Coordinates of C-alpha atoms in Angstrom, one line a residue:
M326 CA 168.5 108.1 37.1
I327 CA 165.6 105.7 36.5
K328 CA 162.0 106.9 36.9
V329 CA 158.4 105.6 36.4
E330 CA 155.2 107.3 37.0
K331 CA 151.5 106.9 36.7
K332 CA 148.3 108.6 37.6
I333 CA 146.6 107.2 40.6
A334 CA 143.2 108.6 41.7
G335 CA 143.9 111.7 39.5
T336 CA 147.4 112.4 41.2
T337 CA 150.8 111.5 39.7
L338 CA 152.7 108.8 41.5
R339 CA 156.4 108.9 40.7
I340 CA 159.1 106.5 41.7
E341 CA 162.8 107.1 41.0
S342 CA 166.2 105.9 41.9
G343 CA 169.9 106.7 41.1
Q344 CA 170.2 110.3 42.2
I345 CA 169.9 110.2 46.1
A346 CA 171.3 107.8 48.6
R347 CA 173.2 105.9 45.9
Q348 CA 175.3 103.8 48.5
S349 CA 172.2 102.3 50.1
G350 CA 171.3 98.7 49.3
G351 CA 168.1 99.9 47.8
A352 CA 167.0 103.5 47.7
V353 CA 164.0 105.2 46.1
V354 CA 162.3 108.4 46.1
V355 CA 158.6 108.3 46.0
T356 CA 156.5 111.4 45.1
Y357 CA 152.7 111.7 45.3
G358 CA 151.4 115.1 44.3
E359 CA 154.0 117.2 46.2
T360 CA 154.6 114.9 49.2
T361 CA 158.0 113.2 48.7
L362 CA 159.4 110.4 50.8
L363 CA 162.9 108.8 50.7
A364 CA 162.8 105.0 51.4
C365 CA 166.2 103.0 52.0
A366 CA 166.4 99.3 52.6
N367 CA 169.7 97.7 53.8
C368 CA 170.7 94.4 55.2
S369 CA 173.8 93.1 56.9
K370 CA 176.2 90.8 54.9
E371 CA 176.1 88.0 57.4
P372 CA 173.1 86.5 59.2
R373 CA 172.7 87.2 62.9
E374 CA 173.4 83.9 65.0
G375 CA 171.4 82.7 68.0
I376 CA 168.0 84.0 67.0
D377 CA 164.8 82.5 65.7
F378 CA 163.1 85.5 64.2
L379 CA 163.5 88.1 61.4
P380 CA 165.7 90.9 62.8
M381 CA 163.9 93.8 60.8
Q382 CA 163.5 97.3 61.8
V383 CA 161.4 99.7 60.1
E384 CA 161.8 103.5 61.1
Y385 CA 159.5 106.3 59.6
R386 CA 160.5 109.9 60.4
E387 CA 158.9 113.2 59.5
K388 CA 161.0 116.2 59.1
H389 CA 159.3 119.6 60.1
Y390 CA 161.2 121.2 57.2
A391 CA 159.0 119.1 54.9
G392 CA 156.0 121.2 56.0
G393 CA 157.8 124.5 56.2
K394 CA 158.0 124.3 60.0
I395 CA 160.5 124.6 62.8
P396 CA 160.1 122.1 65.7
G397 CA 158.9 123.3 68.9
G398 CA 160.7 122.8 72.3
F399 CA 164.1 124.1 73.6
F400 CA 166.3 122.2 71.1
K401 CA 164.3 123.1 68.1
R402 CA 165.0 119.7 66.3
E403 CA 163.2 116.5 65.9
A404 CA 163.3 114.2 68.9
K405 CA 162.1 110.9 69.8
P406 CA 159.5 109.1 67.4
T407 CA 156.0 110.7 67.8
D408 CA 153.1 108.3 68.1
N409 CA 152.1 109.0 64.4
E410 CA 155.7 108.0 63.3
V411 CA 155.5 104.8 65.3
L412 CA 152.1 104.0 63.9
T413 CA 153.3 104.6 60.3
S414 CA 156.4 102.5 61.0
R415 CA 154.0 99.7 62.1
L416 CA 151.8 100.2 59.0
T417 CA 154.8 99.4 56.8
D418 CA 156.3 96.7 58.9
R419 CA 153.3 94.6 59.4
P420 CA 152.5 93.7 55.5
I421 CA 156.2 93.3 54.7
R422 CA 157.2 90.9 57.5
P423 CA 155.2 88.0 56.1
L424 CA 156.8 88.4 52.7
I425 CA 160.3 87.7 53.7
P426 CA 161.5 84.1 54.2
K427 CA 161.0 82.9 57.7
N428 CA 164.5 81.5 58.0
Y429 CA 166.1 85.0 56.9
R430 CA 168.2 86.0 59.7
N431 CA 170.4 88.9 58.3
E432 CA 169.8 92.3 60.1
L433 CA 167.3 94.3 57.9
Q434 CA 166.7 98.0 58.3
I435 CA 164.2 100.1 56.3
M436 CA 164.4 103.9 56.8
L437 CA 161.6 106.0 55.4
T438 CA 161.9 109.8 55.7
T439 CA 159.2 112.3 54.6
L440 CA 161.3 115.1 52.7
S441 CA 158.3 117.2 51.5
S442 CA 154.7 117.4 52.5
D443 CA 152.1 119.2 50.6
G444 CA 149.5 119.0 53.5
I445 CA 147.1 117.3 50.9
N446 CA 148.4 113.8 50.4
N447 CA 149.0 111.7 53.5
P448 CA 152.6 110.2 53.6
D449 CA 151.4 107.0 55.6
I450 CA 150.5 105.1 52.4
I451 CA 153.5 106.4 50.5
A452 CA 155.8 104.9 53.2
A453 CA 154.6 101.3 52.4
I454 CA 155.0 101.9 48.6
G455 CA 158.6 103.3 49.2
A456 CA 159.6 100.4 51.5
S457 CA 158.3 97.8 48.8
A458 CA 160.1 99.5 46.0
A459 CA 163.4 99.9 47.9
L460 CA 163.3 96.2 48.9
L461 CA 162.9 95.3 45.2
L462 CA 166.3 97.0 44.5
S463 CA 168.0 95.5 47.5
P464 CA 169.7 92.1 48.1
V465 CA 166.7 91.0 50.3
P466 CA 164.5 88.1 49.4
F467 CA 161.3 89.8 49.2
D468 CA 158.0 88.4 47.9
G469 CA 156.6 91.6 46.7
P470 CA 155.8 94.3 45.6
I471 CA 153.0 95.5 47.8
A472 CA 150.9 98.7 47.6
S473 CA 148.9 100.8 50.0
V474 CA 145.9 103.0 49.3
R475 CA 143.4 104.8 51.4
V476 CA 139.7 104.5 50.8
G477 CA 137.1 107.1 51.9
F478 CA 133.4 107.0 52.0
I479 CA 131.9 110.4 51.2
D480 CA 128.2 111.0 50.7
G481 CA 127.7 107.5 49.6
D482 CA 130.6 107.2 47.3
Y483 CA 134.0 105.5 47.6
V484 CA 136.9 107.8 47.1
L485 CA 140.5 106.4 46.4
N486 CA 143.3 108.3 48.2
P487 CA 141.1 111.3 49.4
T488 CA 142.9 114.4 50.4
K489 CA 143.2 115.4 54.2
E490 CA 140.3 117.9 53.4
Q491 CA 138.0 115.3 51.9
M492 CA 138.7 112.9 55.0
E493 CA 137.2 115.5 57.3
T494 CA 133.7 114.6 55.9
S495 CA 134.4 110.8 55.2
D496 CA 132.6 108.2 57.2
L497 CA 135.4 105.8 56.5
D498 CA 139.3 106.0 56.9
L499 CA 140.5 102.6 55.5
I500 CA 144.1 101.8 54.7
V501 CA 144.4 98.7 52.6
T502 CA 147.8 97.1 51.6
G503 CA 148.0 94.3 49.3
K504 CA 149.7 92.4 46.4
K505 CA 148.1 91.7 43.0
D506 CA 144.5 90.9 43.8
K507 CA 145.1 90.0 47.4
V508 CA 144.8 91.8 50.7
C509 CA 147.7 91.7 53.0
M510 CA 146.8 94.3 55.7
I511 CA 144.0 96.4 56.8
E512 CA 143.9 99.4 59.2
G513 CA 140.9 101.7 59.5
G514 CA 138.2 103.4 61.4
S515 CA 134.7 104.4 60.6
N516 CA 131.5 106.1 61.8
F517 CA 129.7 102.6 62.4
V518 CA 129.4 101.6 58.7
P519 CA 128.0 98.1 58.1
E520 CA 130.1 95.2 57.0
K521 CA 128.9 95.5 53.4
V522 CA 130.4 99.0 53.2
I523 CA 133.9 97.6 54.4
L524 CA 133.8 94.7 51.9
E525 CA 132.9 97.1 49.0
A526 CA 135.7 99.3 50.0
L527 CA 138.2 96.6 50.1
D528 CA 137.1 95.4 46.7
F529 CA 137.3 99.1 45.5
A530 CA 140.8 99.4 46.8
M531 CA 142.1 96.5 44.7
A532 CA 142.2 98.4 41.5
G533 CA 144.5 101.0 42.9
I534 CA 146.7 98.5 44.5
N535 CA 147.1 96.6 41.4
D536 CA 148.0 99.7 39.4
I537 CA 150.7 100.6 41.9
V538 CA 152.0 97.0 42.0
D539 CA 152.2 97.1 38.2
L540 CA 154.1 100.4 38.3
Q541 CA 156.7 98.9 40.8
L542 CA 157.2 95.7 38.5
E543 CA 157.8 98.1 35.5
F544 CA 160.4 99.9 37.9
E545 CA 162.0 96.7 39.0
D546 CA 162.4 95.4 35.3
Q547 CA 164.8 98.3 34.7
F548 CA 167.3 96.8 37.3
D549 CA 169.4 93.7 37.4
N550 CA 168.8 92.4 40.9
S551 CA 169.2 88.9 42.5
Y552 CA 169.2 87.3 45.9
E553 CA 170.0 83.8 47.4
I554 CA 167.9 81.8 49.8
D555 CA 169.4 79.4 52.3
D556 CA 167.3 76.3 52.2
S557 CA 169.8 74.1 54.2
K558 CA 168.3 72.0 57.1
P559 CA 170.6 71.8 60.2
L560 CA 168.5 68.8 61.5
S561 CA 169.1 65.4 59.7
D562 CA 166.1 63.4 58.7
E563 CA 167.0 60.8 61.3
I564 CA 166.7 63.4 64.1
E565 CA 163.4 64.7 62.7
K566 CA 161.9 61.2 62.4
S567 CA 163.0 60.3 66.0
L568 CA 161.5 63.5 67.3
N569 CA 158.2 63.0 65.4
K570 CA 157.9 59.3 66.7
T571 CA 158.8 60.1 70.3
Y572 CA 156.8 63.3 71.0
A573 CA 153.8 63.4 68.5
S574 CA 151.5 61.6 71.1
K575 CA 152.8 63.8 73.9
I576 CA 151.9 66.8 72.0
D577 CA 148.5 65.6 71.2
K578 CA 147.9 65.3 75.0
L579 CA 148.5 69.0 75.3
F580 CA 145.0 69.6 73.9
D581 CA 143.5 68.0 77.1
I582 CA 144.8 70.8 79.3
Q583 CA 142.5 73.8 79.3
G584 CA 144.5 76.3 81.3
K585 CA 147.3 78.4 79.5
K586 CA 149.7 78.2 82.3
E587 CA 149.4 74.4 82.8
R588 CA 149.6 73.8 79.0
E589 CA 152.7 76.1 78.6
E590 CA 154.4 74.2 81.5
A591 CA 153.6 70.8 79.9
Y592 CA 154.8 72.1 76.5
N593 CA 158.1 73.3 78.2
D594 CA 158.7 70.0 79.8
I595 CA 158.4 68.4 76.3
V596 CA 160.8 70.9 74.7
K597 CA 163.4 70.3 77.6
E598 CA 163.2 66.5 77.3
A599 CA 163.7 66.8 73.5
S600 CA 166.6 69.4 73.5
D601 CA 168.6 68.4 76.6
P602 CA 170.4 65.5 74.8
H603 CA 171.9 68.0 72.3
V604 CA 172.7 70.7 74.8
E605 CA 176.5 70.6 73.7
D606 CA 175.6 71.4 70.2
E607 CA 174.3 74.9 70.1
L608 CA 172.9 74.7 66.6
I609 CA 171.2 71.3 67.0
Y610 CA 169.9 72.3 70.4
G611 CA 168.1 75.4 69.0
E612 CA 166.8 73.5 65.9
V613 CA 165.3 70.7 68.1
K614 CA 163.4 73.3 70.0
T615 CA 162.1 74.9 66.7
H616 CA 161.1 71.5 65.5
I617 CA 159.1 70.7 68.6
K618 CA 157.5 74.2 68.1
T619 CA 156.6 73.2 64.6
M620 CA 155.1 69.9 65.6
F621 CA 153.0 71.8 68.1
K622 CA 151.8 74.3 65.4
D623 CA 151.0 71.6 62.9
A624 CA 148.9 69.8 65.7
V625 CA 147.0 72.9 66.6
R626 CA 146.3 73.6 62.9
K627 CA 145.3 70.0 62.1
T628 CA 142.9 69.7 65.0
V629 CA 141.1 72.9 64.0
L630 CA 140.7 71.9 60.3
D631 CA 140.0 68.1 60.9
K632 CA 138.0 68.2 64.1
K633 CA 136.8 71.8 64.3
V634 CA 138.0 71.9 67.9
R635 CA 140.5 74.5 69.2
V636 CA 143.3 74.1 71.7
D637 CA 141.1 75.0 74.7
G638 CA 138.3 72.7 73.6
R639 CA 136.0 75.5 72.1
G640 CA 134.2 75.3 68.8
L641 CA 135.2 77.7 66.0
E642 CA 132.7 80.4 66.8
D643 CA 132.7 80.2 70.6
V644 CA 133.6 83.2 72.7
R645 CA 135.2 82.7 76.1
Q646 CA 133.3 83.4 79.2
I647 CA 133.0 87.0 80.1
T648 CA 132.7 88.5 83.6
I649 CA 132.4 92.3 84.2
V650 CA 132.7 94.3 87.4
P651 CA 131.6 97.9 86.9
S652 CA 132.9 100.8 89.0
V653 CA 135.6 98.5 90.4
L654 CA 137.7 101.3 91.8
P655 CA 136.3 103.7 94.5
R656 CA 137.9 107.2 93.7
V657 CA 138.4 107.2 90.0
H658 CA 135.9 108.9 87.8
G659 CA 134.8 105.7 86.1
S660 CA 136.3 102.2 85.9
A661 CA 135.4 98.7 85.1
L662 CA 137.1 95.2 85.2
F663 CA 136.6 93.3 82.1
T664 CA 137.6 89.6 81.9
R665 CA 137.2 87.3 78.9
G666 CA 138.7 83.9 79.5
E667 CA 142.3 84.5 80.6
T668 CA 142.5 88.0 79.2
Q669 CA 141.8 90.8 81.7
A670 CA 141.8 94.6 81.5
I671 CA 141.2 97.2 84.2
A672 CA 139.9 100.4 82.4
T673 CA 139.6 103.8 83.9
T674 CA 138.1 107.0 82.7
T675 CA 139.4 110.3 83.9
L676 CA 137.6 113.6 83.1
G677 CA 139.3 116.9 82.7
T678 CA 139.0 120.4 81.1
T679 CA 140.2 121.9 77.9
R680 CA 143.6 122.8 79.8
D681 CA 144.2 118.9 80.0
Q682 CA 144.0 118.6 76.1
Q683 CA 147.0 117.0 74.5
I684 CA 149.0 119.3 72.2
I685 CA 150.3 117.7 68.9
D686 CA 153.2 119.3 67.3
S687 CA 153.1 117.7 63.7
M688 CA 154.9 118.3 60.5
D689 CA 151.9 120.0 58.8
S690 CA 150.1 121.6 61.7
D691 CA 149.5 121.7 65.5
Y692 CA 146.2 120.6 67.0
K693 CA 144.8 119.4 70.2
K694 CA 143.2 116.1 71.3
S695 CA 140.4 116.0 73.8
F696 CA 140.2 112.2 73.8
M697 CA 143.2 109.9 74.6
L698 CA 143.4 106.1 75.4
H699 CA 146.6 104.7 76.8
Y700 CA 147.2 101.0 76.8
N701 CA 149.7 99.4 79.3
F702 CA 151.0 95.8 79.0
P703 CA 153.0 95.0 82.1
P704 CA 155.2 91.9 82.1
Y705 CA 153.4 90.4 85.1
S706 CA 150.1 90.0 82.8
V707 CA 151.9 87.1 81.2
G708 CA 153.8 85.9 84.5
E709 CA 157.1 87.3 83.2
T710 CA 159.7 89.9 84.0
G711 CA 160.9 92.6 81.7
R712 CA 161.7 96.3 81.2
I713 CA 159.3 98.8 82.4
G714 CA 159.2 102.6 82.3
F715 CA 158.7 103.3 78.7
T716 CA 155.9 102.8 76.2
N717 CA 156.8 100.3 73.4
R718 CA 155.6 100.2 69.9
R719 CA 153.0 97.5 70.6
E720 CA 151.4 99.5 73.5
I721 CA 151.3 102.5 71.2
G722 CA 149.6 100.6 68.4
H723 CA 147.1 98.7 70.6
G724 CA 146.1 102.0 72.4
H725 CA 145.6 103.7 69.0
L726 CA 143.5 100.9 67.8
A727 CA 141.2 101.0 71.1
E728 CA 141.0 104.8 70.9
R729 CA 139.9 104.7 67.3
S730 CA 137.3 102.1 68.2
L731 CA 135.8 104.3 70.9
K732 CA 136.1 107.8 69.4
P733 CA 133.0 107.7 67.2
I734 CA 130.6 107.1 70.1
L735 CA 131.8 110.0 72.2
P736 CA 129.7 113.2 72.5
S737 CA 130.8 116.4 71.0
Q738 CA 132.8 119.1 73.1
E739 CA 129.5 121.1 72.9
E740 CA 127.5 118.4 74.5
F741 CA 130.2 117.3 77.0
P742 CA 132.8 119.9 77.5
Y743 CA 135.4 117.5 79.0
T744 CA 138.8 116.2 78.1
I745 CA 138.6 112.4 78.3
R746 CA 141.5 110.0 79.1
I747 CA 141.0 106.2 79.3
V748 CA 143.8 103.9 80.6
S749 CA 143.7 100.3 80.0
E750 CA 145.7 98.1 82.4
I751 CA 146.0 94.7 81.0
T752 CA 146.4 92.5 84.2
E753 CA 146.2 89.0 82.4
S754 CA 146.7 88.2 78.7
N755 CA 145.9 85.1 76.6
G756 CA 145.1 86.9 73.4
S757 CA 143.1 89.9 72.2
S758 CA 143.9 92.3 75.0
S759 CA 143.5 95.3 72.7
M760 CA 139.9 94.2 72.1
A761 CA 139.4 93.8 76.0
S762 CA 140.6 97.4 76.2
V763 CA 137.8 98.5 73.9
C764 CA 135.1 96.6 76.0
G765 CA 136.7 97.8 79.2
G766 CA 136.9 101.3 77.8
S767 CA 133.4 101.4 76.9
L768 CA 132.2 100.2 80.2
A769 CA 134.5 102.7 81.9
L770 CA 132.9 105.5 80.0
M771 CA 129.4 104.7 81.2
C772 CA 130.5 104.2 84.6
A773 CA 132.1 107.8 84.6
G774 CA 128.7 109.3 83.4
V775 CA 130.0 110.2 79.9
P776 CA 126.8 110.4 77.8
I777 CA 127.4 107.7 75.2
K778 CA 124.3 106.0 73.7
E779 CA 125.5 102.5 73.5
H780 CA 128.4 100.4 74.0
V781 CA 131.3 99.4 71.7
A782 CA 132.8 96.0 71.7
G783 CA 135.7 94.4 70.0
I784 CA 136.6 90.8 69.0
A785 CA 139.8 89.4 67.5
M786 CA 139.3 86.7 64.8
G787 CA 141.8 84.0 63.6
L788 CA 142.4 81.9 60.7
I789 CA 143.8 78.4 59.9
T790 CA 144.4 77.6 56.2
D791 CA 145.7 74.6 54.2
G792 CA 145.3 75.0 50.5
D793 CA 141.8 75.8 49.8
Q794 CA 140.5 74.6 53.2
Y795 CA 140.2 77.2 55.9
A796 CA 138.7 77.7 59.3
V797 CA 137.8 81.2 60.9
L798 CA 138.2 81.4 64.7
S799 CA 136.4 83.7 67.0
D800 CA 137.9 85.3 70.0
I801 CA 141.4 83.8 69.5
L802 CA 144.0 82.8 72.2
G803 CA 147.6 83.8 72.1
T804 CA 148.4 80.3 70.9
E805 CA 146.0 80.6 68.0
D806 CA 147.4 84.2 67.1
F807 CA 151.0 82.8 67.3
Y808 CA 150.4 79.6 65.2
G809 CA 147.5 80.8 63.0
D810 CA 147.5 82.7 59.7
M811 CA 145.5 86.0 60.7
D812 CA 144.8 88.4 63.5
F813 CA 141.7 90.3 62.4
K814 CA 140.4 92.8 65.0
V815 CA 136.9 94.3 64.5
A816 CA 135.3 96.8 66.8
G817 CA 131.8 98.5 66.8
T818 CA 128.4 98.6 68.0
K819 CA 125.3 96.7 67.0
E820 CA 124.9 99.1 64.2
G821 CA 128.2 98.9 62.4
I822 CA 132.1 98.9 62.7
S823 CA 134.2 101.7 64.2
A824 CA 137.6 100.1 63.8
I825 CA 139.2 97.3 62.0
Q826 CA 142.7 95.9 61.7
L827 CA 144.1 92.9 59.8
D828 CA 147.5 91.4 60.0
L829 CA 148.5 88.2 58.2
K830 CA 151.1 85.6 58.2
V831 CA 150.3 84.3 54.7
P832 CA 151.0 86.2 51.5
G833 CA 147.4 87.5 51.2
L834 CA 143.7 86.7 51.6
S835 CA 140.8 86.4 49.0
M836 CA 137.7 88.5 49.4
D837 CA 135.6 85.5 50.2
V838 CA 137.7 84.6 53.3
L839 CA 137.6 88.2 54.5
S840 CA 133.8 88.3 54.1
D841 CA 133.4 85.1 56.1
A842 CA 135.7 86.5 58.8
L843 CA 133.7 89.8 58.9
N844 CA 130.3 88.1 59.2
Q845 CA 131.5 85.7 62.0
A846 CA 133.0 88.7 63.7
N847 CA 129.6 90.5 63.7
K848 CA 128.0 87.4 65.6
G849 CA 130.7 87.4 68.2
R850 CA 130.5 91.2 68.6
L851 CA 126.8 91.1 69.2
H852 CA 127.4 88.4 71.9
I853 CA 129.8 90.6 73.8
L854 CA 127.6 93.6 73.5
E855 CA 124.8 91.6 75.1
E856 CA 126.9 90.6 78.1
M857 CA 128.2 94.3 78.5
N858 CA 124.7 95.6 78.6
K859 CA 123.8 93.1 81.3
S860 CA 126.3 94.9 83.4
I861 CA 125.6 98.5 82.6
S862 CA 123.5 99.6 79.7
S863 CA 123.1 103.6 80.3
P864 CA 125.6 106.1 81.8
N865 CA 125.8 106.7 85.5
E866 CA 125.5 110.2 87.2
L867 CA 128.8 112.1 86.9
S868 CA 131.1 111.1 89.8
P869 CA 131.3 113.5 92.7
H870 CA 135.1 113.2 92.4
A871 CA 135.0 114.5 88.7
P872 CA 135.3 118.2 87.9
Q873 CA 131.9 119.8 87.5
I874 CA 132.1 121.9 84.3
V875 CA 129.4 124.5 83.1
S876 CA 130.0 125.9 79.5
F877 CA 128.1 128.5 77.6
P878 CA 128.8 131.2 74.8
I879 CA 130.1 134.6 75.8
D880 CA 130.0 137.7 73.6
K881 CA 133.4 138.7 72.4
E882 CA 132.9 142.3 73.6
K883 CA 132.4 141.2 77.2
I884 CA 135.7 139.3 77.5
G885 CA 137.6 142.2 78.4
G886 CA 135.3 143.1 81.3
L887 CA 135.2 139.7 82.6
I888 CA 139.1 139.4 82.7
G889 CA 139.7 143.0 83.9
P890 CA 143.0 145.0 84.2
G891 CA 145.8 142.4 84.4
G892 CA 143.2 139.6 85.1
K893 CA 142.1 141.2 88.3
N894 CA 138.3 140.5 87.7
I895 CA 138.7 136.9 86.6
K896 CA 141.2 136.1 89.5
A897 CA 138.9 137.6 92.0
I898 CA 135.9 135.5 90.8
Q899 CA 137.9 132.3 90.8
E900 CA 139.2 133.0 94.5
Q901 CA 135.6 133.7 95.6
T902 CA 134.0 130.8 94.0
E903 CA 136.8 128.3 94.2
C904 CA 136.4 127.7 90.5
V905 CA 138.6 127.7 87.4
I906 CA 137.5 129.8 84.5
N907 CA 138.6 129.3 80.9
I908 CA 137.8 131.1 77.8
E909 CA 138.1 129.1 74.7
M910 CA 137.8 130.2 71.1
M911 CA 135.8 127.6 69.1
E912 CA 135.0 127.5 65.5
Q913 CA 133.8 130.5 63.6
S914 CA 135.0 132.9 66.2
V915 CA 132.6 131.6 69.0
F916 CA 133.9 131.9 72.4
L917 CA 133.0 129.6 75.2
L918 CA 133.1 130.6 78.9
Q919 CA 134.0 127.4 80.8
I920 CA 133.7 127.2 84.6
R921 CA 135.2 124.2 86.5
K922 CA 134.8 123.3 90.2
N923 CA 136.4 120.3 91.7

């Protein structure tokens, strides 16, 4: 067995291999404190044919036995992945995917299993470390290692990898994943801290990331591992030159088309014209399509860098036209239609009581949620057909980001004793639908009469790079997300940031680029907030269709008399008044009597 370890933020991080899962292509056990995770990385021996993407699957699972618990439910075993497991899987997938060659087509599966949880150290950052170390031992060509750390901001001080208890008083929950001296991914939320705090936190995180990267390199040096990369080109130079000569000018004309649908139709006509002569040769046929896509990608990037003009004609910092219709639906408690360019969301707010709270059965503890945001992305929003009836990982991830963006602005349960559910229905999409959900959700909260003091807005930033030259784009289109190097989402109020998410298609970014992107995002966010305030700037009265709730403390000794023998008294009161009465135990044994009338 081979083992390395190092103190990170005062706690021992240990990586070992050779005792467990010895038949796996790459397998490591990572322990931080007394939280232990098994990471296994395996790939198929042959590439998968007929695809033009990396077939990678990352699966994170928590075992209840890790926290000394037996799962709830009838079957008493772990079932489908929880939202937290899906989100942790995405936290690991997102920074790894850009570090594997674009032409790699072998099936790749990374399994991450929490075997022990101390309830102190969160396994989400350990998962990325384990996946990285397992890939280093596997035959997969991986441009790593990477490392993840969490940064808190407590009483004005930055804290590396704070405990779960410390996080309860932190104004910042920031997960940073990176390579040596470069940021690869960011995921976080905060209580409206300014951009300066975020940038300092990112800089603070790099020391911890570098230490963990060095530990993995020390670990890798003890193994003899190698891999091969297929650099062959299916297309001949003659075919490439012919395609470039014939279609370069036609691709340039796509920039004269403003609408997404019309531009896509014109692009598809070019692809069909170029690929149809090769329809009998499946390999060449697919590669011609790929080459046309590359030509369009290069044209998009070159136009931005050279002319400072984007595919829809906007400047680098321009935000698309915004239209807002508050209270767009008649019977719901609160609603708003938010449209930004060709991205549109109908957001609704529904109010309920404590009985409507979501019960979470997790590995370490059970708890209730009084605020939920659900994001739905139907196929019709992009003019397509597709499977419906289940929530995919992307919808869970986007919903979580929007929920995190709005949560800090909500009143406490003592101020507003309602359970709140926001649903964002994406009805049109051309980039940044999660940020449209943030804006729409904020508007719907005010329309529902939720006493929030100000709006939260979100914006997605993009990036085009070429060596040392780069351009930051505000309010990106789907095309700019697909062909660009960055998807950087920032949400908050005029005072500061409430949520942040960064995904890259390049190996990493410098702090200078991140600083420019954050400052430009602030300008865009303030513009969007101004437009939102023109529509509705203070909460409405509570909807007559919403439940009317009164909540006040009750002495513990009087609860028995209120309920009566067998619940006789409370049932009679509810029947006579047509109300629902709940008795809730709050913190420090304080009981609240809650009366609801629809």
